[in-house]
Short mmCIF file of C-alpha atoms in Angstrom, two decimals:
data_model
loop_
_atom_site.label_atom_id
_atom_site.label_comp_id
_atom_site.label_asym_id
_atom_site.label_seq_id
_atom_site.Cartn_x
_atom_site.Cartn_y
_atom_site.Cartn_z
CA UNK A 107 -9.33 23.71 10.68
CA UNK A 108 -10.85 23.45 14.24
CA UNK A 109 -9.32 21.23 17.09
CA UNK A 110 -5.77 20.61 17.17
CA UNK A 111 -3.70 17.71 18.88
CA UNK A 112 -0.54 18.44 18.90
CA UNK A 113 2.95 17.68 20.77
CA UNK A 114 1.66 14.96 22.93
CA UNK A 115 3.20 11.44 24.54
CA UNK A 116 0.15 9.42 24.19
CA UNK A 117 0.27 5.68 25.22
CA UNK A 118 -0.81 2.92 27.06
CA UNK A 119 -4.33 3.35 26.39
CA UNK A 120 -7.04 1.71 24.78
CA UNK A 121 -6.48 3.50 21.27
CA UNK A 122 -4.18 6.29 21.02
CA UNK A 123 -6.63 8.95 19.31
CA UNK A 124 -10.28 7.86 18.21
CA UNK A 125 -12.74 10.00 16.52
CA UNK A 126 -16.30 9.38 15.38
CA UNK A 127 -18.21 11.56 12.66
CA UNK A 128 -15.41 14.62 13.25
CA UNK A 129 -14.05 16.94 10.96
CA UNK A 130 -11.66 19.52 10.42
CA UNK A 131 -8.69 18.64 12.88
CA UNK A 132 -5.17 18.22 13.04
CA UNK A 133 -2.87 15.85 14.61
CA UNK A 134 0.64 16.76 14.39
CA UNK A 135 3.76 15.88 16.31
CA UNK A 136 2.68 13.30 18.81
CA UNK A 137 4.21 9.99 19.60
CA UNK A 138 1.51 7.14 19.95
CA UNK A 139 3.20 4.09 21.39
CA UNK A 140 2.09 1.05 23.70
CA UNK A 141 -1.69 1.56 23.19
CA UNK A 142 -3.67 -1.99 23.27
CA UNK A 143 -5.30 -1.59 20.06
CA UNK A 144 -4.54 1.38 17.24
CA UNK A 145 -2.22 4.25 17.55
CA UNK A 146 -4.76 6.93 15.63
CA UNK A 147 -8.26 5.70 14.44
CA UNK A 148 -10.06 7.91 12.48
CA UNK A 149 -13.26 5.98 12.56
CA UNK A 150 -16.93 6.10 10.92
CA UNK A 151 -17.27 9.33 8.83
CA UNK A 152 -14.61 11.12 10.07
CA UNK A 153 -13.36 13.81 7.57
CA UNK A 154 -11.23 16.74 6.47
CA UNK A 155 -8.14 15.57 9.07
CA UNK A 156 -4.73 16.31 8.89
CA UNK A 157 -2.38 13.66 10.66
CA UNK A 158 0.89 14.39 9.84
CA UNK A 159 4.42 14.33 11.62
CA UNK A 160 3.66 11.85 14.18
CA UNK A 161 5.65 8.84 15.37
CA UNK A 162 3.40 5.77 15.91
CA UNK A 163 4.81 2.56 17.11
CA UNK A 164 4.77 -0.54 19.26
CA UNK A 165 0.90 -0.48 19.25
CA UNK A 166 -0.90 -3.80 19.10
CA UNK A 167 -3.20 -3.07 16.30
CA UNK A 168 -2.33 -0.85 13.27
CA UNK A 169 -0.59 2.50 13.63
CA UNK A 170 -2.72 4.79 11.65
CA UNK A 171 -6.02 3.83 10.36
CA UNK A 172 -9.00 5.20 8.81
CA UNK A 173 -12.23 3.05 8.27
CA UNK A 174 -15.55 3.31 7.69
CA UNK A 175 -16.76 5.68 5.67
CA UNK A 176 -13.73 8.27 6.33
CA UNK A 177 -12.85 10.70 3.51
CA UNK A 178 -10.42 13.50 2.83
CA UNK A 179 -8.03 12.56 5.24
CA UNK A 180 -4.45 13.59 4.85
CA UNK A 181 -1.79 11.45 6.50
CA UNK A 182 1.95 12.56 5.91
CA UNK A 183 5.12 12.84 7.10
CA UNK A 184 4.48 10.55 9.96
CA UNK A 185 7.01 6.97 11.04
CA UNK A 186 5.49 4.18 11.64
CA UNK A 187 7.07 1.00 12.77
CA UNK A 188 7.23 -1.75 15.28
CA UNK A 189 3.18 -2.24 15.32
CA UNK A 190 1.76 -5.70 15.87
CA UNK A 191 3.27 -8.15 13.50
CA UNK A 192 0.10 -8.57 11.82
CA UNK A 193 -1.13 -5.25 11.24
CA UNK A 194 -0.49 -2.33 9.46
CA UNK A 195 1.57 1.01 9.05
CA UNK A 196 -0.70 2.88 7.48
CA UNK A 197 -4.37 1.62 6.41
CA UNK A 198 -7.46 2.93 4.64
CA UNK A 199 -10.24 0.50 5.47
CA UNK A 200 -14.24 0.28 4.86
CA UNK A 201 -15.42 2.65 2.50
CA UNK A 202 -12.84 5.32 3.29
CA UNK A 203 -12.08 7.54 0.11
CA UNK A 204 -10.70 10.52 -1.66
CA UNK A 205 -7.92 10.65 1.02
CA UNK A 206 -3.81 11.05 0.79
CA UNK A 207 -0.54 9.19 2.23
CA UNK A 208 2.27 10.90 1.32
CA UNK A 209 5.90 11.15 2.62
CA UNK A 210 5.76 8.76 5.45
CA UNK A 211 8.19 6.41 6.48
CA UNK A 212 6.59 3.24 7.52
CA UNK A 213 9.19 0.53 8.14
CA UNK A 214 9.13 -3.08 10.38
CA UNK A 215 5.40 -4.02 9.39
CA UNK A 216 3.58 -6.57 8.14
CA UNK A 217 2.04 -4.53 5.67
CA UNK A 218 3.48 -1.03 5.19
CA UNK A 219 0.46 0.56 3.50
CA UNK A 220 -2.85 -1.20 2.89
CA UNK A 221 -6.14 -0.17 0.70
CA UNK A 222 -8.83 -2.42 1.12
CA UNK A 223 -12.53 -3.04 1.90
CA UNK A 224 -14.02 -0.72 -0.96
CA UNK A 225 -11.81 2.39 -0.29
CA UNK A 226 -11.76 3.86 -3.42
CA UNK A 227 -10.26 7.20 -5.19
CA UNK A 228 -7.16 7.13 -2.66
CA UNK A 229 -3.56 8.72 -3.31
CA UNK A 230 -0.23 6.69 -2.16
CA UNK A 231 2.82 8.75 -3.41
CA UNK A 232 6.19 9.43 -2.06
CA UNK A 233 6.24 6.99 0.64
CA UNK A 234 9.32 5.20 2.00
CA UNK A 235 8.70 1.73 2.87
CA UNK A 236 11.31 -0.90 4.32
CA UNK A 237 11.78 -4.35 5.95
CA UNK A 238 7.97 -5.19 5.50
CA UNK A 239 6.22 -8.56 4.14
CA UNK A 240 4.30 -6.41 2.08
CA UNK A 241 4.81 -2.60 1.26
CA UNK A 242 1.69 -1.90 -0.37
CA UNK A 243 -1.32 -3.89 -0.72
CA UNK A 244 -4.67 -2.99 -2.75
CA UNK A 245 -7.55 -5.69 -1.86
CA UNK A 246 -11.07 -5.48 -3.06
CA UNK A 247 -10.47 -1.72 -4.04
CA UNK A 248 -10.46 0.41 -7.01
CA UNK A 249 -9.47 4.05 -8.71
CA UNK A 250 -6.82 4.06 -6.12
CA UNK A 251 -3.35 5.90 -7.70
CA UNK A 252 0.24 4.40 -6.30
CA UNK A 253 3.09 6.53 -7.63
CA UNK A 254 6.84 7.37 -6.36
CA UNK A 255 7.08 5.44 -3.61
CA UNK A 256 10.62 3.53 -2.80
CA UNK A 257 10.34 0.18 -1.25
CA UNK A 258 13.22 -1.51 0.14
CA UNK A 259 13.77 -5.17 1.60
CA UNK A 260 10.02 -5.97 1.49
CA UNK A 261 8.86 -9.84 0.81
CA UNK A 262 6.33 -8.64 -2.01
CA UNK A 263 6.34 -4.83 -2.77
CA UNK A 264 3.14 -4.30 -4.38
CA UNK A 265 0.20 -6.65 -4.05
CA UNK A 266 -3.00 -6.37 -6.22
CA UNK A 267 -6.09 -8.01 -5.66
CA UNK A 268 -8.24 -4.92 -6.94
CA UNK A 269 -9.46 -3.69 -9.85
CA UNK A 270 -8.78 -0.36 -12.08
CA UNK A 271 -5.83 1.13 -10.16
CA UNK A 272 -2.86 2.81 -11.34
CA UNK A 273 0.51 2.07 -10.35
CA UNK A 274 3.70 4.11 -11.66
CA UNK A 275 6.99 5.33 -11.04
CA UNK A 276 7.50 3.30 -7.85
CA UNK A 277 11.26 2.28 -7.29
CA UNK A 278 11.64 -1.63 -5.73
CA UNK A 279 14.86 -2.51 -4.24
CA UNK A 280 16.16 -5.53 -2.73
CA UNK A 281 13.09 -7.43 -2.34
CA UNK A 282 11.90 -11.01 -3.26
CA UNK A 283 8.54 -10.29 -5.52
CA UNK A 284 8.38 -6.56 -7.07
CA UNK A 285 4.96 -6.72 -8.01
CA UNK A 286 2.11 -9.67 -7.44
CA UNK A 287 -0.71 -9.90 -9.35
CA UNK A 288 -3.64 -11.96 -7.87
CA UNK A 289 -5.94 -13.91 -10.05
CA UNK A 290 -9.09 -11.24 -9.63
CA UNK A 291 -7.16 -8.33 -10.70
CA UNK A 292 -8.55 -6.31 -13.62
CA UNK A 293 -7.70 -3.03 -15.54
CA UNK A 294 -4.82 -2.01 -13.38
CA UNK A 295 -2.62 0.06 -15.38
CA UNK A 296 1.25 -0.55 -14.23
CA UNK A 297 3.75 1.88 -15.69
CA UNK A 298 6.85 3.77 -15.04
CA UNK A 299 8.26 6.65 -17.48
CA UNK A 300 11.70 6.21 -16.17
CA UNK A 301 12.20 2.68 -16.88
CA UNK A 302 14.39 1.35 -19.47
CA UNK A 303 11.83 -1.84 -20.08
CA UNK A 304 8.85 -1.90 -21.16
CA UNK A 305 7.03 -5.30 -20.71
CA UNK A 306 3.40 -5.97 -21.64
CA UNK A 307 1.45 -8.97 -20.06
CA UNK A 308 -1.66 -10.28 -21.29
CA UNK A 309 -3.79 -12.75 -19.34
CA UNK A 310 -6.90 -14.17 -18.83
CA UNK A 311 -7.81 -12.09 -16.13
CA UNK A 312 -5.81 -8.88 -16.69
CA UNK A 313 -7.12 -7.15 -20.01
CA UNK A 314 -3.34 -4.82 -20.34
CA UNK A 315 -0.84 -4.37 -17.89
CA UNK A 316 1.81 -2.10 -19.04
CA UNK A 317 4.69 -2.60 -16.68
CA UNK A 318 7.68 -0.78 -16.10
CA UNK A 319 8.10 0.29 -12.76
CA UNK A 320 12.06 0.10 -11.91
CA UNK A 321 12.72 -3.02 -10.00
CA UNK A 322 16.24 -3.88 -9.04
CA UNK A 323 17.77 -6.44 -6.94
CA UNK A 324 14.90 -8.48 -6.45
CA UNK A 325 14.56 -12.13 -7.22
CA UNK A 326 10.85 -12.31 -9.12
CA UNK A 327 9.79 -8.75 -10.35
CA UNK A 328 6.44 -10.10 -11.58
CA UNK A 329 4.45 -12.53 -10.17
CA UNK A 330 0.78 -13.67 -11.26
CA UNK A 331 -0.67 -16.14 -8.84
CA UNK A 332 -3.68 -17.64 -11.08
CA UNK A 333 -4.80 -19.86 -8.19
CA UNK A 334 -3.80 -18.81 -4.87
CA UNK A 335 -4.32 -22.16 -3.72
CA UNK A 336 -3.00 -24.28 -5.91
CA UNK A 337 -0.74 -22.33 -8.94
CA UNK A 338 1.84 -19.59 -8.59
CA UNK A 339 3.34 -18.43 -11.64
CA UNK A 340 6.67 -16.46 -11.23
CA UNK A 341 8.44 -14.71 -13.89
CA UNK A 342 12.16 -14.46 -12.69
CA UNK A 343 14.17 -11.13 -13.61
CA UNK A 344 15.95 -12.80 -16.54
CA UNK A 345 12.80 -13.86 -18.78
CA UNK A 346 11.98 -9.92 -18.71
CA UNK A 347 14.07 -7.98 -21.25
CA UNK A 348 13.51 -4.96 -23.24
CA UNK A 349 9.82 -5.30 -25.30
CA UNK A 350 9.05 -8.86 -23.55
CA UNK A 351 5.30 -9.95 -24.48
CA UNK A 352 3.64 -12.89 -22.00
CA UNK A 353 0.57 -14.17 -23.22
CA UNK A 354 -1.07 -16.85 -20.51
CA UNK A 355 -3.94 -18.90 -21.42
CA UNK A 356 -5.39 -20.19 -18.31
CA UNK A 357 -2.07 -21.38 -16.59
CA UNK A 358 -0.16 -22.04 -19.81
CA UNK A 359 2.59 -19.40 -20.54
CA UNK A 360 4.18 -18.99 -23.71
CA UNK A 361 6.95 -16.52 -23.95
CA UNK A 362 7.29 -14.83 -27.52
#
């Protein structure tokens, strides 16, 4: 690695950290807070960067966001919380690929971790996410892997409006909705080898989803939204027993 930013208290700036086309850098053990926009913002082709063990809070935009053609970014061991209500704790956005978010603690955010706008081939794992409206959001993205995350006290645990992602071995507790599948989702694989349930959903917009993520004390383990404006289908916890199969044709549901 080249440059290192370590052990600083960075606050009341436009952005706590910003980079453009920079690589081979470590940002660690800093505090970023009370900045006008983002806490940490690797941008526009930034690559091969490690962001670890930072505390990022009370900024007016996303705590840590990799945006616009970033790649090979490792985000690990950070705590992000209480950044502006409508923003995220950690985000990969606008074609930011082949990066990792692991072992982070994100809480009290609108979205704890978000991957969107054609950011593909990222890994989200072993994070603890609590008290967010949405713990993990995948929108317009593909070929990401999301596994071994612990989610507590979210409105929505995992929201998928994407294709060809793999979701497995996540634990979702005390949340309103466990897994939310939006009507444009396709070919996502959702599984958990530790679960006692093996539920299969076939719909007109999902080729096949095998779901066994551990979802406990959650009102709706799986919610399928067939039309975000007019129709929402909730599958309550009591409707999902071992080896349950749901067939959906249009918006008509038949339990067999």
